[in-house]
GROMACS .gro file of C-alpha atoms in nm:
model
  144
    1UNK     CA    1   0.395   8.882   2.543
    2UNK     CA    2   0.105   8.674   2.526
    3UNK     CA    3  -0.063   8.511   2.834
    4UNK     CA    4   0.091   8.169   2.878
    5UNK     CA    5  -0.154   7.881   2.954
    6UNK     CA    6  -0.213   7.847   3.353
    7UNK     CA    7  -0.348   7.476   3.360
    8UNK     CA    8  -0.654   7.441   3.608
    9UNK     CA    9  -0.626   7.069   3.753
   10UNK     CA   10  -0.850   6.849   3.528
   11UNK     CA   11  -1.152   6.715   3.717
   12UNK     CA   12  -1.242   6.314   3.731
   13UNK     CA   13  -1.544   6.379   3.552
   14UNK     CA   14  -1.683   6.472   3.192
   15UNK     CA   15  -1.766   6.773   3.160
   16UNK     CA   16  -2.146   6.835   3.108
   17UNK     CA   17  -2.235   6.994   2.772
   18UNK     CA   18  -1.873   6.984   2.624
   19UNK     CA   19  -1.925   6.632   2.511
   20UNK     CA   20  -2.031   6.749   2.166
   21UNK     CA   21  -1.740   6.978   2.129
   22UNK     CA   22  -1.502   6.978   1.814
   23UNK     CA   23  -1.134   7.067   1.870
   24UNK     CA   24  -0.896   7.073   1.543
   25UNK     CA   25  -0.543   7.057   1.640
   26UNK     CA   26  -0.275   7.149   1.407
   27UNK     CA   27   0.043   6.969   1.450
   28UNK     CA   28   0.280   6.835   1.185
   29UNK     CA   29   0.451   6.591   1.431
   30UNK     CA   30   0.250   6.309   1.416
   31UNK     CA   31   0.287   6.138   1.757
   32UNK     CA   32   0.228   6.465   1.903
   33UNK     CA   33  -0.085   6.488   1.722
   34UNK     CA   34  -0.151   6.147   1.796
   35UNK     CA   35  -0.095   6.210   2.192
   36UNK     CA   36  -0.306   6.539   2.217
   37UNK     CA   37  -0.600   6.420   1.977
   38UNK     CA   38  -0.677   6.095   2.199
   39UNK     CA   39  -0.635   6.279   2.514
   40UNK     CA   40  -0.875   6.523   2.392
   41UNK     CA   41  -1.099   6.232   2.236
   42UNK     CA   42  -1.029   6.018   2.617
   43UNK     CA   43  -1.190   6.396   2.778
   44UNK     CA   44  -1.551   6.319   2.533
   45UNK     CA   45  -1.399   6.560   2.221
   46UNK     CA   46  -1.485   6.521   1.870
   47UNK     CA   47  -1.056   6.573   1.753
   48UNK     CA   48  -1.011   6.671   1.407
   49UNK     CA   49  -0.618   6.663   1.296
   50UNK     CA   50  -0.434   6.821   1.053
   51UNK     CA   51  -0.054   6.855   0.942
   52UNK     CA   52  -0.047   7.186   0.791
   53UNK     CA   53  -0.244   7.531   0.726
   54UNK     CA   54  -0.411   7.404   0.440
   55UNK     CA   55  -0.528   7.089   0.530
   56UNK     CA   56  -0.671   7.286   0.816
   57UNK     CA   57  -0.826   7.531   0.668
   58UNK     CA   58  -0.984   7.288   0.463
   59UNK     CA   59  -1.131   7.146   0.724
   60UNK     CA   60  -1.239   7.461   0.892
   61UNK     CA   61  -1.448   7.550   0.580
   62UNK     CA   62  -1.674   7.241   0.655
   63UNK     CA   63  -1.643   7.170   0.981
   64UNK     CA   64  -1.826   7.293   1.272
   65UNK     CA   65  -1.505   7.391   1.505
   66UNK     CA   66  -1.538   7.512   1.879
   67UNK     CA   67  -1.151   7.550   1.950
   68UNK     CA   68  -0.837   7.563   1.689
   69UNK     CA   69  -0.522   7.423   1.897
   70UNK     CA   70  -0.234   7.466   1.635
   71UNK     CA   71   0.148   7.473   1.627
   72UNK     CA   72   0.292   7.749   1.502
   73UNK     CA   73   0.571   7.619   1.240
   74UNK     CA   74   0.394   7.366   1.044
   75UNK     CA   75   0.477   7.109   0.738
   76UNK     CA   76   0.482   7.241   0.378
   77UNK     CA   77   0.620   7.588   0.498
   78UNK     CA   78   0.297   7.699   0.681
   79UNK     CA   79   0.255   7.892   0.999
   80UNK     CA   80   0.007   7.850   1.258
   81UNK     CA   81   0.015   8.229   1.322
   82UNK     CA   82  -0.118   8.290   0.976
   83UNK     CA   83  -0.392   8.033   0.980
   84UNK     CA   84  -0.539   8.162   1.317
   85UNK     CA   85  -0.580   8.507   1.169
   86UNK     CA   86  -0.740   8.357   0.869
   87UNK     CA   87  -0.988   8.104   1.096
   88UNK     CA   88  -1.069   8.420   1.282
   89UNK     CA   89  -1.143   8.587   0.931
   90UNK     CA   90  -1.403   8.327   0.916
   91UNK     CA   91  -1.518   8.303   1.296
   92UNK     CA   92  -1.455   8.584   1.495
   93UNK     CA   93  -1.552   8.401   1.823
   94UNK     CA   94  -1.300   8.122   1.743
   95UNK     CA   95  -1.104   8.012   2.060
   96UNK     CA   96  -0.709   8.010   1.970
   97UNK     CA   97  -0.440   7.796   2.150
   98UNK     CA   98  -0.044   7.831   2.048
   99UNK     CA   99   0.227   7.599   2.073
  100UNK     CA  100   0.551   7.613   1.970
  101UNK     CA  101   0.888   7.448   2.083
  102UNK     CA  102   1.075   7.678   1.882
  103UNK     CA  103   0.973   8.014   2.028
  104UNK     CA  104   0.956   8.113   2.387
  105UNK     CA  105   0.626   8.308   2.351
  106UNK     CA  106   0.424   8.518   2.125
  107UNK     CA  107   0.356   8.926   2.133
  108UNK     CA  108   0.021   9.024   2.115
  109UNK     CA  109   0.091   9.161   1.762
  110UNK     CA  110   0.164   8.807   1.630
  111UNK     CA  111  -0.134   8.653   1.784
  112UNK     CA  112  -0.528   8.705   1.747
  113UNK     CA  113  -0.681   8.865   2.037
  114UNK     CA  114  -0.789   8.665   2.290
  115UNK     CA  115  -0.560   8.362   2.238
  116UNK     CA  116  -0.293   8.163   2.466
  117UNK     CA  117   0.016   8.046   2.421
  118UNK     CA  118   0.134   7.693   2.584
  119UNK     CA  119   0.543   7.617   2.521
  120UNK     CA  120   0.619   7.302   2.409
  121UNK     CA  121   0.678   6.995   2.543
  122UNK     CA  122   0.342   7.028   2.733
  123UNK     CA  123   0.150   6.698   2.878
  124UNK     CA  124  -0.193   6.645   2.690
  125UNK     CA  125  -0.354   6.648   2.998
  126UNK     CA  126  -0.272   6.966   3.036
  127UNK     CA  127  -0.377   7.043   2.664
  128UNK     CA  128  -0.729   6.844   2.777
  129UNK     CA  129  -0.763   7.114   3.111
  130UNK     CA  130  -0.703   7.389   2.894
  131UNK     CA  131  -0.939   7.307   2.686
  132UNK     CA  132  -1.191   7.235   2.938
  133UNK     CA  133  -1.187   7.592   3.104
  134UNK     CA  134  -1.120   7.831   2.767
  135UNK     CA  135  -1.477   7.585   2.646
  136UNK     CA  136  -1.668   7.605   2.986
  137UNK     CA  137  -1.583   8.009   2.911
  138UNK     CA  138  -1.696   8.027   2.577
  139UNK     CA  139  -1.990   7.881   2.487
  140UNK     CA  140  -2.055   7.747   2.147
  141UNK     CA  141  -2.231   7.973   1.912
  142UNK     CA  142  -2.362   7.667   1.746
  143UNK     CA  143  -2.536   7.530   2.012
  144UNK     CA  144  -2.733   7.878   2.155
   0.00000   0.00000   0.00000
């Protein structure tokens, strides 16, 4: 199975250099979306959102991204699964976050290397510590 999320406690402060970090999440339930962007965006994120695989990968073909954060069963008969593979395609270094309320876990198989998996329903601030430690990890390739 893939490594579930362990969720560091989020610290009281902003995290030096990750201001000018982009996150697209992925989520075809729109107060979800809603909740997770403007935690994210509350942390100092740049949040782009997107309800499906191609709107997404739309976005990831002009965007600068530092971290994909996407649901796995998404609107207009997408899958999250699929779209990581093809970000990765794209950007190998790509950070990947899961989420799913309809599937206990993922096996390594499914997933790209590398990636986590966090059942649903999670709290965004738990998304937003996540987020901090996978990006104080991997440093942007766009800002060596």
């Amino acid at each position: 199975m893939l490594p579930f999320a362990c969720f560091p406690a989020a610290p009281a402060f902003r995290l030096d250099g990750l201001a000018d970090r982009v996150v697209l999440v992925v989520e075809d339930e729109f107060m979800v979306c809603e909740l997770t962007a403007e935690a994210l965006h509350d942390e100092g994120y740049r949040v782009l959102t997107a309800a499906d695989a191609m709107e997404a990968e739309e976005i990831l073909a002009h965007e600068r991204v530092d971290l994909l954060f996407t649901d796995i069963d998404l609107a207009r008969n997408t899958n999250g699964l699929v779209l990581a593979h093809r970000a990765r395609c794209q950007h190998p270094d790509l950070p990947v976050v899961y989420t799913s309320g309809g599937c206990g876990g993922l096996s390594p198989s499914e997933a790209v290397c590398d990636s986590v998996f966090v059942p649903k329903p999670y709290l965004p601030s738990d998304i937003v510590a996540l987020t901090n430690d996978i990006l104080r990890r991997f440093p942007s390739p766009h800002h060596a």
